[in-house]
mmCIF file of C-alpha atoms and ligand atoms in Angstrom:
data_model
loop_
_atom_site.group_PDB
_atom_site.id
_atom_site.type_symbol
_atom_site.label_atom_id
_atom_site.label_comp_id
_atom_site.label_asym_id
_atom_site.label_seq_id
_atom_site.Cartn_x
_atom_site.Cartn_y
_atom_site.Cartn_z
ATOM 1 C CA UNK A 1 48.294 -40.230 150.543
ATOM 2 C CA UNK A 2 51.120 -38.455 149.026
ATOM 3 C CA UNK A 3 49.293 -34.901 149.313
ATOM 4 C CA UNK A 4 51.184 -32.132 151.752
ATOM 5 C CA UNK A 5 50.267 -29.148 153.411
ATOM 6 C CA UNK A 6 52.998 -26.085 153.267
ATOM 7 C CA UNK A 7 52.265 -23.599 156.419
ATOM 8 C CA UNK A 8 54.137 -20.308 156.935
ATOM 9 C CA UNK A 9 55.066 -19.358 160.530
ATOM 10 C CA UNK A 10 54.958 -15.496 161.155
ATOM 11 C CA UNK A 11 50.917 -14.386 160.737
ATOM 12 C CA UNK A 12 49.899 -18.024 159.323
ATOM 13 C CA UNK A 13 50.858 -19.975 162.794
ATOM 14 C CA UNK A 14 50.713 -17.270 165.233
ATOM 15 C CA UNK A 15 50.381 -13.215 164.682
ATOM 16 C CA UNK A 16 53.942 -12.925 165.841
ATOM 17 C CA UNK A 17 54.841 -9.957 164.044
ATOM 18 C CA UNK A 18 54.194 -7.610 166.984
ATOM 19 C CA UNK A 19 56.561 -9.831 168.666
ATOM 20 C CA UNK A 20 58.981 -9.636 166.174
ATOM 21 C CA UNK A 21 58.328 -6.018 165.978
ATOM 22 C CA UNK A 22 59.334 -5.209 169.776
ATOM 23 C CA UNK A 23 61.920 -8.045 169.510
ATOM 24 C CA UNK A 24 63.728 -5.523 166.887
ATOM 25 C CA UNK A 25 63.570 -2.454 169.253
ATOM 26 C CA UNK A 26 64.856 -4.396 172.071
ATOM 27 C CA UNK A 27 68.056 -5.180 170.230
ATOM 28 C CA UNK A 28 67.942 -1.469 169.190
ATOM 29 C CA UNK A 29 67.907 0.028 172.470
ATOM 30 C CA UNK A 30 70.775 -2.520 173.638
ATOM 31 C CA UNK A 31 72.860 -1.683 170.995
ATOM 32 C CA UNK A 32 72.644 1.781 171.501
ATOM 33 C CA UNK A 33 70.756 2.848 168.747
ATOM 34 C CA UNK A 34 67.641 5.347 168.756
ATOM 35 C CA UNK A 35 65.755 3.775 166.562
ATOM 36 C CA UNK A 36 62.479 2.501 167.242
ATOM 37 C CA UNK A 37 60.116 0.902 165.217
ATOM 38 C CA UNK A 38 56.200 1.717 166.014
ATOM 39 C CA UNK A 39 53.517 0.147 163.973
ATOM 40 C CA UNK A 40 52.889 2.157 161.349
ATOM 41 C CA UNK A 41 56.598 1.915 160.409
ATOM 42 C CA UNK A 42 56.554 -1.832 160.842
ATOM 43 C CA UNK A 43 54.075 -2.207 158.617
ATOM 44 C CA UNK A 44 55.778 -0.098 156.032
ATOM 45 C CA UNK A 45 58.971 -2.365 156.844
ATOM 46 C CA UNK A 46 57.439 -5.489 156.442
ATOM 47 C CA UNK A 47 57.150 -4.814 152.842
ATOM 48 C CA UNK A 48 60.466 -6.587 152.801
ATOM 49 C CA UNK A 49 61.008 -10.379 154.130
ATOM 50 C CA UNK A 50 63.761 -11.211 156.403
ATOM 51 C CA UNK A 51 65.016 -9.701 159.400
ATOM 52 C CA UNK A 52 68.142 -8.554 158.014
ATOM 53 C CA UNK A 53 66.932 -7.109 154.918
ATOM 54 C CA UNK A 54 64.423 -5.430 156.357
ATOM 55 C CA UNK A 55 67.321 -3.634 159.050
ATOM 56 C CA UNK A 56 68.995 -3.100 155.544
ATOM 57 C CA UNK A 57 65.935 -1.406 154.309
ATOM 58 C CA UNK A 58 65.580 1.314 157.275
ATOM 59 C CA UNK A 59 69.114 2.042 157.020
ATOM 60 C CA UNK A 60 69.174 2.090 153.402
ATOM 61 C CA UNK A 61 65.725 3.695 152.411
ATOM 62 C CA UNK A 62 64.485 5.762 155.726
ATOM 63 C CA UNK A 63 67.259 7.450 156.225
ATOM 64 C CA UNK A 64 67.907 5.720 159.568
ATOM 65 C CA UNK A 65 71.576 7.224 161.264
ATOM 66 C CA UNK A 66 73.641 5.595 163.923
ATOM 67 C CA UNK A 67 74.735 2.554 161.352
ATOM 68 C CA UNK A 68 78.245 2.342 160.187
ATOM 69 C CA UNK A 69 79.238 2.997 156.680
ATOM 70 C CA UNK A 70 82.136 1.031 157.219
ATOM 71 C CA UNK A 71 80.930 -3.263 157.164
ATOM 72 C CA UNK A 72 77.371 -2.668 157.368
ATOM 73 C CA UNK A 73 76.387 -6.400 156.561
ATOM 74 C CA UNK A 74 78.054 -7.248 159.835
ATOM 75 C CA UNK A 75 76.928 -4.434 161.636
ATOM 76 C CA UNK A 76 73.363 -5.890 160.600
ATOM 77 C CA UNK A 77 74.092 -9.813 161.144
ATOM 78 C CA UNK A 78 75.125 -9.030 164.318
ATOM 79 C CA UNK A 79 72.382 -6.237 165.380
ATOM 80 C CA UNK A 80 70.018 -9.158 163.847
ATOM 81 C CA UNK A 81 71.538 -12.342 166.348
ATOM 82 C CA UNK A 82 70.317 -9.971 169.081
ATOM 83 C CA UNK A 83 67.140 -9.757 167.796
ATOM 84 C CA UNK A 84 66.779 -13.792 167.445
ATOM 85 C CA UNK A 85 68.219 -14.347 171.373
ATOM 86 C CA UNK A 86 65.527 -11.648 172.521
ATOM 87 C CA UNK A 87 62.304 -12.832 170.174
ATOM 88 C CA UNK A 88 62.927 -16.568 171.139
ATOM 89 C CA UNK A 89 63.296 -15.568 174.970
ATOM 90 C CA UNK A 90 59.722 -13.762 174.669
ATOM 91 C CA UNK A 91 58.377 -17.047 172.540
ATOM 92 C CA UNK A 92 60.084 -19.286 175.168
ATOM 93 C CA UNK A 93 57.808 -17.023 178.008
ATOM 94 C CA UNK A 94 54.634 -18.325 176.438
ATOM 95 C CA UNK A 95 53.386 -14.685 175.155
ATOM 96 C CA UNK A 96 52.346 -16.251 171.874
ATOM 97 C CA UNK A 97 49.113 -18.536 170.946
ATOM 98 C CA UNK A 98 48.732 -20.112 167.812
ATOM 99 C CA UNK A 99 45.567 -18.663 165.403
ATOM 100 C CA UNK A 100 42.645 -20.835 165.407
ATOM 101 C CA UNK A 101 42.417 -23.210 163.673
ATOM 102 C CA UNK A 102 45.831 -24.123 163.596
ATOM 103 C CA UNK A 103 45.967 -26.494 165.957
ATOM 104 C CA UNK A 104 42.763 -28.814 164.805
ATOM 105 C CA UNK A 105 43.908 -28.450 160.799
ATOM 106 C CA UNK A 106 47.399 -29.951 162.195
ATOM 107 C CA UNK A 107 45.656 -32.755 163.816
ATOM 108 C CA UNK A 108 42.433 -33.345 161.068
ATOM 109 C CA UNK A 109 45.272 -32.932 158.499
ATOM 110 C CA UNK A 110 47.505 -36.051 160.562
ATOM 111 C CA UNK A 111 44.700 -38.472 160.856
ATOM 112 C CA UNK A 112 43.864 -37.401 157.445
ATOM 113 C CA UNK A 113 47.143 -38.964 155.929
ATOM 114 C CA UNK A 114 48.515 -35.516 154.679
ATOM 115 C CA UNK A 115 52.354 -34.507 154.866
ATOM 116 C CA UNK A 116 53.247 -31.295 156.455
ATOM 117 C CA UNK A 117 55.538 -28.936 155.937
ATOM 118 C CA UNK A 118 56.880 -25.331 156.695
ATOM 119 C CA UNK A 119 58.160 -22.883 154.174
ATOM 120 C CA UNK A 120 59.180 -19.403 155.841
ATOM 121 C CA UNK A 121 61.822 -16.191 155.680
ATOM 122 C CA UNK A 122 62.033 -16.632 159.262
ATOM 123 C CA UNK A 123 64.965 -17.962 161.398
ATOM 124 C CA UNK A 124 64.863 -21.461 162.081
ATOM 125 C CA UNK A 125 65.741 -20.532 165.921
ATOM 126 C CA UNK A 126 62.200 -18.737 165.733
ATOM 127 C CA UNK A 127 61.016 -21.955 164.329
ATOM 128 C CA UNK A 128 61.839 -23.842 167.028
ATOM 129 C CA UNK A 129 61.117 -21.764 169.811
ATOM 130 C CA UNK A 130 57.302 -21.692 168.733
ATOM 131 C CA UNK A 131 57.254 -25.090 168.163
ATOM 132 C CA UNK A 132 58.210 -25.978 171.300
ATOM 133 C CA UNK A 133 56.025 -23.533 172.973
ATOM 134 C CA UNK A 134 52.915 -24.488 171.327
ATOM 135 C CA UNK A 135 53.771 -28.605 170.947
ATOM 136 C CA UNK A 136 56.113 -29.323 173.185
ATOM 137 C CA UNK A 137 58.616 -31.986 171.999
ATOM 138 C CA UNK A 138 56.569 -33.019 169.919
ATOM 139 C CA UNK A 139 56.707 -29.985 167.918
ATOM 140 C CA UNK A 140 59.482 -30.478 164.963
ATOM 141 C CA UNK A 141 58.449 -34.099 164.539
ATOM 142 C CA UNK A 142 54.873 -32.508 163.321
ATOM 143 C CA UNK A 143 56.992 -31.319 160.303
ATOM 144 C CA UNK A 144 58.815 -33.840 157.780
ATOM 145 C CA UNK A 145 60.464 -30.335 155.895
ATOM 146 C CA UNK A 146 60.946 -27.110 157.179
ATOM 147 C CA UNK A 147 62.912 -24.678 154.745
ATOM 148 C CA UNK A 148 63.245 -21.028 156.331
ATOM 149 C CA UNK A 149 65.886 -18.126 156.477
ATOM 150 C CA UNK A 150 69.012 -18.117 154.539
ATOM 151 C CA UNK A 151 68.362 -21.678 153.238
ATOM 152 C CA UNK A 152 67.700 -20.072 150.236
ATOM 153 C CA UNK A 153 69.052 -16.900 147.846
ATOM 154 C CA UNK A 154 66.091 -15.177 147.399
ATOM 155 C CA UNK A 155 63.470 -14.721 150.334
ATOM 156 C CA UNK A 156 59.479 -14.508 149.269
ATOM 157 C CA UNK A 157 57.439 -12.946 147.236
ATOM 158 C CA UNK A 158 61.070 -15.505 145.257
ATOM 159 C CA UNK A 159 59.140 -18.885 144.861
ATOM 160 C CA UNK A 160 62.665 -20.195 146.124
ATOM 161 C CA UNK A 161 61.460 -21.098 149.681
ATOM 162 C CA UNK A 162 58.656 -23.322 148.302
ATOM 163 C CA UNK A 163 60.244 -24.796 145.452
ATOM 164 C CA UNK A 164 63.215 -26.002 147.873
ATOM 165 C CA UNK A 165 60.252 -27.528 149.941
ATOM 166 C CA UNK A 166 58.944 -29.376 147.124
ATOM 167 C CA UNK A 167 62.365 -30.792 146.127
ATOM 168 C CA UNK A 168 62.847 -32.146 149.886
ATOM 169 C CA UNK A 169 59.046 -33.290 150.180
ATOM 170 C CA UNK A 170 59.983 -34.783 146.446
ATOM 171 C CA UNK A 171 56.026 -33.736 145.045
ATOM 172 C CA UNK A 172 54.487 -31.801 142.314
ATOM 173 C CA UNK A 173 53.133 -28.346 143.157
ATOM 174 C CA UNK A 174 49.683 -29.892 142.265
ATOM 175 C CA UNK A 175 50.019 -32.378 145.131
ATOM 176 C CA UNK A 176 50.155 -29.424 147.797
ATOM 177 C CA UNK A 177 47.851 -26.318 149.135
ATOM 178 C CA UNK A 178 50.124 -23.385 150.697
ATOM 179 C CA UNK A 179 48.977 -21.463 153.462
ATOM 180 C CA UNK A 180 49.595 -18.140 153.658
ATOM 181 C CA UNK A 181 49.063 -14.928 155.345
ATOM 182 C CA UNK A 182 50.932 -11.555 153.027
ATOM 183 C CA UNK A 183 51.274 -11.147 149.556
ATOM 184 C CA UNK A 184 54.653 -11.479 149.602
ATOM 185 C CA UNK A 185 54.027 -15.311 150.498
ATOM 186 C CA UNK A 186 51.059 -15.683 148.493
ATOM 187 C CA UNK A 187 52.994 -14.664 145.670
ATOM 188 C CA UNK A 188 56.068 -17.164 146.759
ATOM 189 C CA UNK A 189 54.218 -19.780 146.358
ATOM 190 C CA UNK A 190 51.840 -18.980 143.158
ATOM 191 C CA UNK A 191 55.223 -17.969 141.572
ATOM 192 C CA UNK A 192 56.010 -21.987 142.720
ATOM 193 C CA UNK A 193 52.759 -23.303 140.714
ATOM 194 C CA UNK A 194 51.584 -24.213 144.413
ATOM 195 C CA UNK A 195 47.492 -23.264 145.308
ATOM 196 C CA UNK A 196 47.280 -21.353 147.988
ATOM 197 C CA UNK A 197 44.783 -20.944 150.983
ATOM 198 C CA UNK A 198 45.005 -16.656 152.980
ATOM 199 C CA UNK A 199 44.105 -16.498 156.323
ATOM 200 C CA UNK A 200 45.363 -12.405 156.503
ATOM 201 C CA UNK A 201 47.004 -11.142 159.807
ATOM 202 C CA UNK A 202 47.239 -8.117 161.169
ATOM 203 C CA UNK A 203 49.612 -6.239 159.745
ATOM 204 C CA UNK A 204 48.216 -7.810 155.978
ATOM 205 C CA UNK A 205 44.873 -7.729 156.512
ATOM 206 C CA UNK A 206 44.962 -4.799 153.622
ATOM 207 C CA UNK A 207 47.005 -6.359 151.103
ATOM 208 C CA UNK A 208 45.759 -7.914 147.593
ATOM 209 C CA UNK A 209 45.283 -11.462 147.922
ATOM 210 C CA UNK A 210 43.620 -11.870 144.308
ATOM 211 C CA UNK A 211 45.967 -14.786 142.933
ATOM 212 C CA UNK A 212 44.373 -16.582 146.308
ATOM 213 C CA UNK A 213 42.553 -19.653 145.538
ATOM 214 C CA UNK A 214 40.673 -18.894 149.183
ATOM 215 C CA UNK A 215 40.592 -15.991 151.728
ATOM 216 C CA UNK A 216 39.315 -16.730 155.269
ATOM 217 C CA UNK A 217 39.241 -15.142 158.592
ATOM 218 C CA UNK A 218 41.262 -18.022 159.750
ATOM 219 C CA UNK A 219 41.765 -21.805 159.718
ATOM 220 C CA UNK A 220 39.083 -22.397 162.485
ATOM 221 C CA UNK A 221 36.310 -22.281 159.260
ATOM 222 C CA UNK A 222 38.510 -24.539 156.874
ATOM 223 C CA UNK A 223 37.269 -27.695 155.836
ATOM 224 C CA UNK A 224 39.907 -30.207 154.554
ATOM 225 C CA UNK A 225 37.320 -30.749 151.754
ATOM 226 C CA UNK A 226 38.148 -27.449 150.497
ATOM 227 C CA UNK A 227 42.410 -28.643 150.619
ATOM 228 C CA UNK A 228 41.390 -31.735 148.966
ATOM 229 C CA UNK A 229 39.481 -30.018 145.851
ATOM 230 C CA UNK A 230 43.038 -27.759 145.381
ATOM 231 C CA UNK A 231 44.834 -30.677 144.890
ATOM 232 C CA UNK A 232 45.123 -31.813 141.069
HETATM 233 C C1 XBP B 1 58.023 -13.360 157.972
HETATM 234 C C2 XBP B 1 59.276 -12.592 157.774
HETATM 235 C C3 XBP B 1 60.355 -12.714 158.790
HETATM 236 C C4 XBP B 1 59.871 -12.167 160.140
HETATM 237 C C5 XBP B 1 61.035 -11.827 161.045
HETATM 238 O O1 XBP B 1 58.347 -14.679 157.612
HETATM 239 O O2 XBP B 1 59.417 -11.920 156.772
HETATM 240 O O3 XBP B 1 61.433 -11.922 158.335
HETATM 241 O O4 XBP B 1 59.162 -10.937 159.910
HETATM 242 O O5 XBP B 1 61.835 -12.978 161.233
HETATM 243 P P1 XBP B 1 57.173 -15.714 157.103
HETATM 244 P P2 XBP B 1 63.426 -12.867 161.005
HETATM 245 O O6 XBP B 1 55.852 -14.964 157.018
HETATM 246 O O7 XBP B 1 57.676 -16.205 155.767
HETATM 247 O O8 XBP B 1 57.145 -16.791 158.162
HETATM 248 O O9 XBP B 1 63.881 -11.601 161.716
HETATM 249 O O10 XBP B 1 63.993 -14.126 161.611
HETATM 250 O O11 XBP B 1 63.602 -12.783 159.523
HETATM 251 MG MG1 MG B 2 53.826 -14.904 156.934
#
């Protein structure tokens, strides 16, 4: 069946934005800064994908001090590599579970004959860590294409994550259903021609998900059926 399933990783796989979020302050505090973000500010900050453009976005639109005004990209990169080592340590502890639903759509979707795939803004380091945590070594092999990060220009709500997926998984957008949890992804992959299935997380349960072709709690409800109609 040449029919594939495109997950996202932060809110789709796991809610690991709060992770993410204390990940951030951690590489704050040992970098001397006084920032801190709490959750109403993350939430604000997430409006922007990517790690390193969102730090761009406190420093640049919240008036945030302490950052130089002298090489700020590689104040950033670097402030952002500490992030990475300190979210894939707490990852690598086992604090995150995937969502239900997750796990049994993976497996129904296997036996089922369908290709997977992952299209995210995240770091592929983040990738892996969860992967590992929640499949063991099994994990990456679950995947035939995983595009994240920097692999591309322009991060979501750009379709340029998902139409890089579709080039490597070599298939239409008609022969794939896009899972989803923010706007900003749900808008990626629309803006790709690619249907797309919300399962909201926490910090998007109040975004606008009306270009959705489905909104649900989360994948424990989803029948395949439902995947299988998508596809044209
Ligand atoms: C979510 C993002 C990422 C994460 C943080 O990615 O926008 O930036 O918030 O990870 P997606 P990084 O929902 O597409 O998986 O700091 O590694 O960017
Ligand atoms: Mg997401």
């Amino acid at each position: 069946m040449n029919r594939a399933i495109i997950f996202d990783v932060d809110g789709t796989l796991a809610e690991t934005e709060e992770t993410h979020r204390r990940a951030f302050n951690r590489a704050f505090r040992a970098a001397g800064l006084t920032w801190s973000w709490n959750q109403g500010l993350y939430r604000q900050l997430l409006a922007v994908t990517g790690g390193k453009e969102r730090i761009r976005y406190f420093v640049e639109d919240f008036g945030a001090e302490g950052a130089p005004t002298e090489n700020l990209d590689g104040f950033i990169q670097e402030l952002h590599a500490a992030k990475t080592v300190a979210y894939t340590q707490m990852v690598k502890g086992g604090e995150l579970d995937l969502r239900p639903g997750v796990r049994a759509v993976i497996d129904e979707a296997r036996q089922q004959g369908y290709r997977l795939a992952i299209a995210t803004t995240t770091t592929p380091a983040n990738i892996d860590a969860l992967l590992a945590a929640s499949f063991g070594d099994a994990g990456h092999s679950l995947f035939e294409v995983i595009c994240a990060g920097d692999s591309v220009p322009n991060k979501k709500p750009a379709p340029d994550v998902y139409l890089r997926t579709l080039e490597e998984l070599d298939l239409p957008a008609g022969s794939c259903v896009a899972l989803e949890d923010s706007r900003n992804g749900l808008l990626s992959a629309r803006a790709a021609g690619i249907e797309t299935i919300v399962t909201p997380s926490i910090y998007t349960r109040d975004e606008n998900f009306a270009e959705a072709a489905l909104v649900i709690d989360d994948l424990e409800s989803l029948d395949l059926a439902v995947i299988e109609e998508l596809l044209h």
